[in-house]
Short mmCIF file of C-alpha atoms in Angstrom, two decimals:
data_model
loop_
_atom_site.label_atom_id
_atom_site.label_comp_id
_atom_site.label_asym_id
_atom_site.label_seq_id
_atom_site.Cartn_x
_atom_site.Cartn_y
_atom_site.Cartn_z
CA MET D 25 43.39 -7.73 63.15
CA THR D 26 40.96 -8.86 60.60
CA SER D 27 40.60 -7.05 57.33
CA PRO D 28 37.16 -5.76 56.46
CA ALA D 29 35.19 -8.23 54.45
CA THR D 30 34.62 -7.22 50.87
CA THR D 31 31.27 -8.00 49.43
CA ALA D 32 31.18 -9.20 45.88
CA PRO D 33 29.24 -6.89 43.57
CA ALA D 34 25.77 -8.08 42.88
CA SER D 35 25.43 -9.69 39.51
CA SER D 36 23.73 -7.40 37.06
CA SER D 37 22.45 -10.30 35.05
CA SER D 38 18.92 -11.01 36.15
CA PRO D 39 16.64 -13.52 34.51
CA SER D 40 15.18 -11.76 31.53
CA ALA D 41 11.56 -11.95 30.53
CA PRO D 42 10.84 -14.79 28.12
CA SER D 43 10.87 -13.73 24.50
CA ALA D 44 8.05 -14.41 22.08
CA LEU D 45 10.09 -17.27 20.59
CA ASP D 46 10.57 -18.81 24.04
CA GLU D 47 6.82 -18.65 24.65
CA VAL D 48 6.09 -20.32 21.30
CA LEU D 49 8.61 -23.09 21.99
CA ARG D 50 7.18 -23.60 25.47
CA ASP D 51 3.66 -23.88 24.08
CA LEU D 52 4.84 -26.30 21.38
CA ARG D 53 6.43 -28.50 24.05
CA ALA D 54 3.18 -28.39 26.02
CA LEU D 55 1.24 -29.32 22.87
CA VAL D 56 3.52 -32.31 22.24
CA ALA D 57 3.16 -33.37 25.87
CA ASN D 58 -0.62 -33.16 25.65
CA ALA D 59 -0.59 -35.18 22.42
CA LYS D 60 1.49 -37.90 24.12
CA ALA D 61 -0.97 -37.96 27.01
CA LEU D 62 -3.91 -38.68 24.70
CA ALA D 63 -5.33 -42.16 24.48
CA PRO D 64 -4.27 -43.96 21.28
CA ALA D 65 -7.82 -43.98 19.93
CA GLU D 66 -8.25 -40.24 20.57
CA LEU D 67 -4.87 -39.42 19.01
CA ALA D 68 -5.76 -41.53 15.96
CA ALA D 69 -9.05 -39.63 15.63
CA HIS D 70 -7.20 -36.28 15.62
CA VAL D 71 -4.69 -37.51 13.03
CA LEU D 72 -7.47 -38.94 10.84
CA THR D 73 -9.36 -35.63 11.03
CA ALA D 74 -6.27 -33.71 9.92
CA VAL D 75 -5.60 -36.12 7.05
CA MET D 76 -9.21 -36.06 5.85
CA PHE D 77 -9.28 -32.25 5.99
CA ALA D 78 -6.06 -32.06 3.96
CA LEU D 79 -7.42 -34.47 1.34
CA LEU D 80 -10.84 -32.80 1.05
CA PHE D 81 -9.60 -29.23 0.86
CA ALA D 82 -6.24 -29.62 -0.90
CA LYS D 83 -7.63 -28.18 -4.14
CA PRO D 84 -9.29 -25.09 -2.54
CA PHE D 85 -6.12 -24.47 -0.52
CA ASN D 86 -3.88 -24.66 -3.60
CA LEU D 87 -6.23 -22.36 -5.54
CA LEU D 88 -6.17 -19.89 -2.66
CA LEU D 89 -2.37 -19.92 -2.50
CA ASP D 90 -2.20 -19.43 -6.26
CA ALA D 91 -4.52 -16.41 -6.05
CA TRP D 92 -2.51 -14.86 -3.20
CA TRP D 93 0.72 -15.28 -5.11
CA ASN D 94 -0.35 -14.39 -8.66
CA ASP D 95 -3.41 -12.10 -8.37
CA PRO D 96 -2.45 -8.50 -7.47
CA ASN D 97 -5.95 -7.93 -6.05
CA SER D 98 -5.48 -10.79 -3.57
CA GLY D 99 -1.86 -10.37 -2.51
CA HIS D 100 -2.86 -9.13 0.95
CA GLY D 101 -3.80 -12.72 1.76
CA LEU D 102 -0.10 -13.55 2.09
CA LEU D 103 -0.05 -11.22 5.10
CA LEU D 104 -3.51 -11.89 6.51
CA ALA D 105 -3.19 -15.69 6.70
CA PRO D 106 -0.08 -15.73 8.95
CA LEU D 107 -1.56 -12.88 11.01
CA SER D 108 -4.76 -14.85 11.57
CA LEU D 109 -2.76 -17.85 12.84
CA TRP D 110 -0.78 -15.59 15.16
CA PHE D 111 -3.89 -13.93 16.59
CA ALA D 112 -5.56 -17.30 17.10
CA TYR D 113 -2.48 -18.48 19.00
CA LYS D 114 -2.27 -15.30 21.11
CA SER D 115 -5.99 -15.32 21.88
CA GLY D 116 -5.82 -18.84 23.25
CA SER D 117 -8.88 -20.68 24.44
CA ALA D 118 -12.06 -19.06 25.67
CA LYS D 119 -13.21 -19.77 29.21
CA ASN D 120 -15.97 -22.23 30.02
CA THR D 121 -16.25 -23.71 26.54
CA SER D 122 -17.95 -26.99 25.73
CA PRO D 123 -18.06 -28.91 22.44
CA ASN D 124 -21.15 -28.55 20.27
CA ARG D 125 -21.15 -31.77 18.27
CA ALA D 126 -24.45 -31.23 16.45
CA LEU D 127 -23.65 -27.73 15.19
CA GLY D 128 -20.05 -28.64 14.43
CA ILE D 129 -20.89 -31.67 12.29
CA SER D 130 -23.64 -29.70 10.52
CA MET D 131 -21.13 -27.00 9.56
CA ILE D 132 -18.59 -29.58 8.39
CA VAL D 133 -21.13 -31.50 6.27
CA ALA D 134 -22.40 -28.24 4.74
CA ALA D 135 -18.82 -27.17 3.99
CA VAL D 136 -18.07 -30.45 2.21
CA LEU D 137 -21.27 -30.17 0.15
CA PHE D 138 -20.45 -26.56 -0.78
CA ARG D 139 -16.90 -27.58 -1.69
CA TYR D 140 -17.97 -30.22 -4.23
CA ALA D 141 -20.96 -28.28 -5.57
CA ALA D 142 -18.70 -25.27 -6.16
CA ASP D 143 -16.15 -27.51 -7.86
CA LEU D 144 -18.80 -28.78 -10.27
CA ALA D 145 -19.98 -25.21 -10.96
CA ALA D 146 -16.40 -23.86 -11.17
CA GLU D 147 -17.30 -21.31 -8.46
CA LEU D 148 -13.95 -20.52 -6.83
CA PHE D 149 -15.20 -18.14 -4.13
CA VAL D 150 -17.59 -20.69 -2.59
CA MET D 151 -15.00 -23.46 -2.93
CA ARG D 152 -12.37 -21.43 -1.07
CA GLY D 153 -14.90 -20.22 1.48
CA SER D 154 -15.99 -23.79 2.21
CA MET D 155 -12.54 -24.46 3.64
CA VAL D 156 -12.95 -21.62 6.17
CA MET D 157 -16.43 -22.91 7.01
CA ALA D 158 -15.03 -26.40 7.63
CA LEU D 159 -12.36 -24.95 9.93
CA GLY D 160 -15.09 -23.17 11.85
CA GLY D 161 -17.03 -26.43 12.08
CA LEU D 162 -14.00 -28.22 13.52
CA VAL D 163 -13.59 -25.48 16.14
CA VAL D 164 -17.26 -25.74 17.12
CA TRP D 165 -17.03 -29.55 17.20
CA HIS D 166 -14.03 -29.54 19.55
CA ALA D 167 -14.60 -26.40 21.65
CA GLY D 168 -18.06 -25.00 20.94
CA PHE D 169 -19.48 -21.89 19.33
CA LYS D 170 -18.11 -19.71 22.13
CA GLN D 171 -14.57 -20.53 20.98
CA LEU D 172 -15.49 -19.59 17.41
CA LEU D 173 -16.72 -16.20 18.65
CA HIS D 174 -13.52 -15.85 20.70
CA TRP D 175 -11.56 -16.30 17.47
CA TRP D 176 -13.66 -13.83 15.48
CA LEU D 177 -10.60 -11.82 14.40
CA PRO D 178 -8.58 -14.72 12.90
CA PHE D 179 -11.63 -16.03 11.04
CA THR D 180 -12.54 -12.54 9.80
CA LEU D 181 -9.01 -11.97 8.50
CA VAL D 182 -8.98 -15.33 6.72
CA SER D 183 -12.39 -14.58 5.19
CA LEU D 184 -11.15 -11.20 3.95
CA SER D 185 -8.18 -12.91 2.31
CA ILE D 186 -10.48 -14.93 0.01
CA PRO D 187 -10.48 -13.28 -3.45
CA ILE D 188 -13.66 -11.44 -4.40
CA PRO D 189 -15.74 -13.18 -7.11
CA GLU D 190 -15.16 -11.83 -10.60
CA VAL D 191 -18.84 -10.87 -10.96
CA ILE D 192 -18.66 -8.59 -7.92
CA LEU D 193 -15.18 -7.41 -8.88
CA ASN D 194 -16.31 -6.26 -12.31
CA THR D 195 -19.48 -4.70 -10.91
CA VAL D 196 -17.64 -2.64 -8.29
CA ALA D 197 -14.49 -1.79 -10.27
CA LEU D 198 -16.16 0.33 -12.96
CA PRO D 199 -17.96 2.75 -10.58
CA LEU D 200 -14.72 3.09 -8.63
CA GLN D 201 -12.89 3.94 -11.85
CA PHE D 202 -15.43 6.65 -12.69
CA THR D 203 -15.33 8.04 -9.15
CA ALA D 204 -11.54 8.21 -9.15
CA SER D 205 -11.61 9.89 -12.57
CA LYS D 206 -14.12 12.52 -11.39
CA ILE D 207 -12.13 13.31 -8.24
CA GLY D 208 -8.87 13.50 -10.17
CA ALA D 209 -10.36 15.68 -12.91
CA SER D 210 -11.97 18.01 -10.35
CA LEU D 211 -8.66 18.50 -8.54
CA LEU D 212 -6.88 19.16 -11.84
CA GLU D 213 -9.50 21.79 -12.71
CA TRP D 214 -9.03 23.30 -9.25
CA ARG D 215 -5.36 23.76 -10.17
CA GLU D 216 -6.58 25.57 -13.32
CA ILE D 217 -5.42 22.81 -15.65
CA PRO D 218 -7.61 22.35 -18.77
CA VAL D 219 -9.36 18.99 -18.47
CA MET D 220 -11.71 17.00 -20.68
CA MET D 221 -13.15 13.84 -19.19
CA SER D 222 -14.92 11.05 -21.05
CA GLY D 223 -15.82 8.17 -18.76
CA ASN D 224 -12.58 6.99 -17.23
CA VAL D 225 -10.39 8.84 -19.76
CA ILE D 226 -8.95 12.21 -18.70
CA ARG D 227 -7.46 14.48 -21.37
CA ILE D 228 -5.01 17.18 -20.33
CA PRO D 229 -2.79 19.32 -22.61
CA GLY D 230 -0.61 16.97 -24.62
CA GLN D 231 -1.51 13.90 -22.57
CA GLU D 232 -4.30 11.40 -22.10
CA LEU D 233 -4.79 9.53 -18.82
CA PHE D 234 -6.66 6.25 -18.81
CA VAL D 235 -7.89 5.16 -15.37
CA ALA D 236 -7.67 1.41 -15.87
CA GLU D 237 -9.26 -1.28 -13.71
CA ALA D 238 -5.95 -1.69 -11.88
CA CYS D 239 -6.20 2.00 -10.93
CA SER D 240 -9.79 1.74 -9.70
CA GLY D 241 -8.62 1.58 -6.10
CA LEU D 242 -10.33 -1.76 -5.47
CA ARG D 243 -7.02 -3.36 -4.52
CA SER D 244 -6.24 -0.71 -1.92
CA LEU D 245 -9.87 -0.71 -0.75
CA THR D 246 -9.89 -4.43 0.08
CA ALA D 247 -6.51 -4.16 1.80
CA LEU D 248 -7.60 -1.08 3.75
CA LEU D 249 -10.81 -2.79 4.89
CA SER D 250 -8.67 -5.62 6.28
CA LEU D 251 -6.44 -3.11 8.02
CA GLY D 252 -9.53 -1.38 9.42
CA VAL D 253 -10.69 -4.67 10.94
CA LEU D 254 -7.21 -5.27 12.34
CA LEU D 255 -6.83 -1.77 13.81
CA GLY D 256 -10.33 -1.94 15.27
CA ALA D 257 -9.57 -5.23 17.02
CA MET D 258 -6.26 -3.98 18.38
CA PHE D 259 -7.15 -0.46 19.53
CA LEU D 260 -10.93 -0.29 19.96
CA GLU D 261 -13.11 -2.01 22.54
CA LYS D 262 -16.69 -1.59 21.35
CA TRP D 263 -18.27 -3.19 18.30
CA PRO D 264 -20.02 -0.01 17.08
CA THR D 265 -16.74 1.91 16.90
CA ARG D 266 -15.01 -1.03 15.20
CA VAL D 267 -17.71 -1.15 12.53
CA LEU D 268 -17.54 2.64 12.19
CA LEU D 269 -13.78 2.46 11.59
CA VAL D 270 -14.26 -0.07 8.78
CA LEU D 271 -16.93 2.18 7.23
CA ILE D 272 -14.62 5.21 7.52
CA ALA D 273 -11.89 3.27 5.68
CA ILE D 274 -14.09 3.11 2.55
CA PRO D 275 -14.26 6.87 1.78
CA ILE D 276 -10.61 7.24 2.80
CA ALA D 277 -9.60 4.66 0.18
CA ILE D 278 -11.81 6.26 -2.50
CA LEU D 279 -10.62 9.82 -1.83
CA ILE D 280 -6.95 8.84 -1.67
CA ASN D 281 -7.27 6.97 -4.97
CA GLY D 282 -8.89 10.03 -6.56
CA PHE D 283 -6.01 12.14 -5.27
CA ARG D 284 -3.62 9.60 -6.79
CA VAL D 285 -5.23 10.16 -10.21
CA PHE D 286 -4.82 13.92 -9.76
CA LEU D 287 -1.19 13.52 -8.66
CA THR D 288 -0.44 11.30 -11.66
CA GLY D 289 -1.90 13.86 -14.07
CA PHE D 290 -0.08 16.72 -12.36
CA LEU D 291 3.29 14.94 -12.45
CA VAL D 292 2.80 13.74 -16.03
CA LEU D 293 2.05 17.29 -17.15
CA PHE D 294 4.67 19.22 -15.19
CA VAL D 295 7.46 16.70 -14.55
CA SER D 296 7.60 13.86 -17.08
CA PRO D 297 5.22 11.54 -18.96
CA GLU D 298 7.18 8.65 -17.42
CA MET D 299 5.62 9.48 -14.04
CA GLY D 300 2.42 7.82 -15.23
CA GLN D 301 3.91 4.40 -15.91
CA GLY D 302 6.34 1.78 -14.69
CA PHE D 303 8.20 1.95 -11.41
CA MET D 304 7.36 5.57 -10.66
CA HIS D 305 3.63 4.93 -11.06
CA THR D 306 3.84 1.86 -8.80
CA SER D 307 5.84 3.77 -6.19
CA GLU D 308 3.25 6.52 -6.27
CA GLY D 309 0.52 3.96 -5.58
CA MET D 310 2.45 2.56 -2.62
CA LEU D 311 2.93 6.08 -1.25
CA MET D 312 -0.79 6.80 -1.54
CA PHE D 313 -1.66 3.54 0.22
CA GLY D 314 0.69 4.55 3.01
CA ALA D 315 -1.23 7.83 3.27
CA ALA D 316 -4.54 5.95 3.39
CA PHE D 317 -3.19 3.72 6.15
CA PHE D 318 -2.03 6.82 8.05
CA PHE D 319 -5.45 8.46 7.89
CA THR D 320 -7.17 5.21 8.90
CA SER D 321 -4.82 4.96 11.88
CA ILE D 322 -5.67 8.54 12.84
CA ALA D 323 -9.37 7.65 12.64
CA ALA D 324 -8.75 4.61 14.87
CA TRP D 325 -6.93 6.81 17.40
CA LEU D 326 -9.72 9.40 17.43
CA LEU D 327 -12.38 6.73 17.88
CA GLY D 328 -10.30 5.21 20.68
CA GLN D 329 -10.12 8.59 22.41
CA GLY D 330 -13.88 8.92 22.04
CA GLU D 331 -14.37 5.48 23.58
CA ARG D 332 -12.22 6.38 26.58
CA LEU D 333 -14.10 9.62 27.15
CA VAL D 334 -17.43 7.79 27.11
CA LEU D 335 -16.21 4.96 29.33
CA ARG D 336 -14.73 7.40 31.88
CA ARG D 337 -17.86 9.55 32.01
CA PRO D 338 -19.40 9.22 35.49
CA THR D 339 -22.99 8.08 35.66
CA ALA D 340 -25.36 10.43 37.40
CA THR D 341 -26.96 8.99 40.53
CA GLY D 342 -29.98 10.52 42.10
CA ALA D 343 -29.78 11.62 45.75
CA LEU D 344 -31.79 9.52 48.14
#
């Protein structure tokens, strides 16, 4: 008599989905394989292009890195640059692209001219921007203008990471300081706190608050604009709503910064004068930026809901 056959339990280990790291390694191997398949002359042309680009734009690149690392108003570039590379990689190549040699070489030549003219004039913004323009020219040269449009998000993020010229910075910072001071003083008066305001100086009982350039909100405004572009690209489908989200981010940043001035005055008056300086003041700024990011995210969600309602709306068809 034969004993009943026992079936081995099915293995619970099934091939898992490839991780992001596996995908990157796979694409790197494919890139190396494609490079090996190139003709020697074509491979030499690619290497020469990379070397020439590195030599021509080494100074703008170093100046940009220095600004990202040392300028508090430009620190968001340390996040935007890697993000732009990641989004370019994830976006891949556009369909049905073809090189545009004439436009590509025109952009590259113009970028080189701007780079050296800006160096002679000590104009850092144009010098740094010329590097982005040259990258765009290389993309157009190799894959066409359609590929450049396909990579609009990476190039926009890189462009937003370039520090604002000092002339514009000084022109915009002062009105932002006054606006933040007015909002903060108005909120303090609403809380029935005696306030005297002179420009960007707010006087409250026993204390004097000076809304400095660092407190103008320009730093959070530039970072929030970048986040608005990023959120719009990730969660919105239509260009009008993406632009609207970026525009909405501007008053959010201004109002939140005004509330920060009010909160600083309130805490300085009722808690401790130390709340207006040092670590506590910096932590307060980070908290307020988190609030601005939250409200911008809510705006992106609401605009996304509006998009879905419009896209799902049936079109009326006349009866025949």
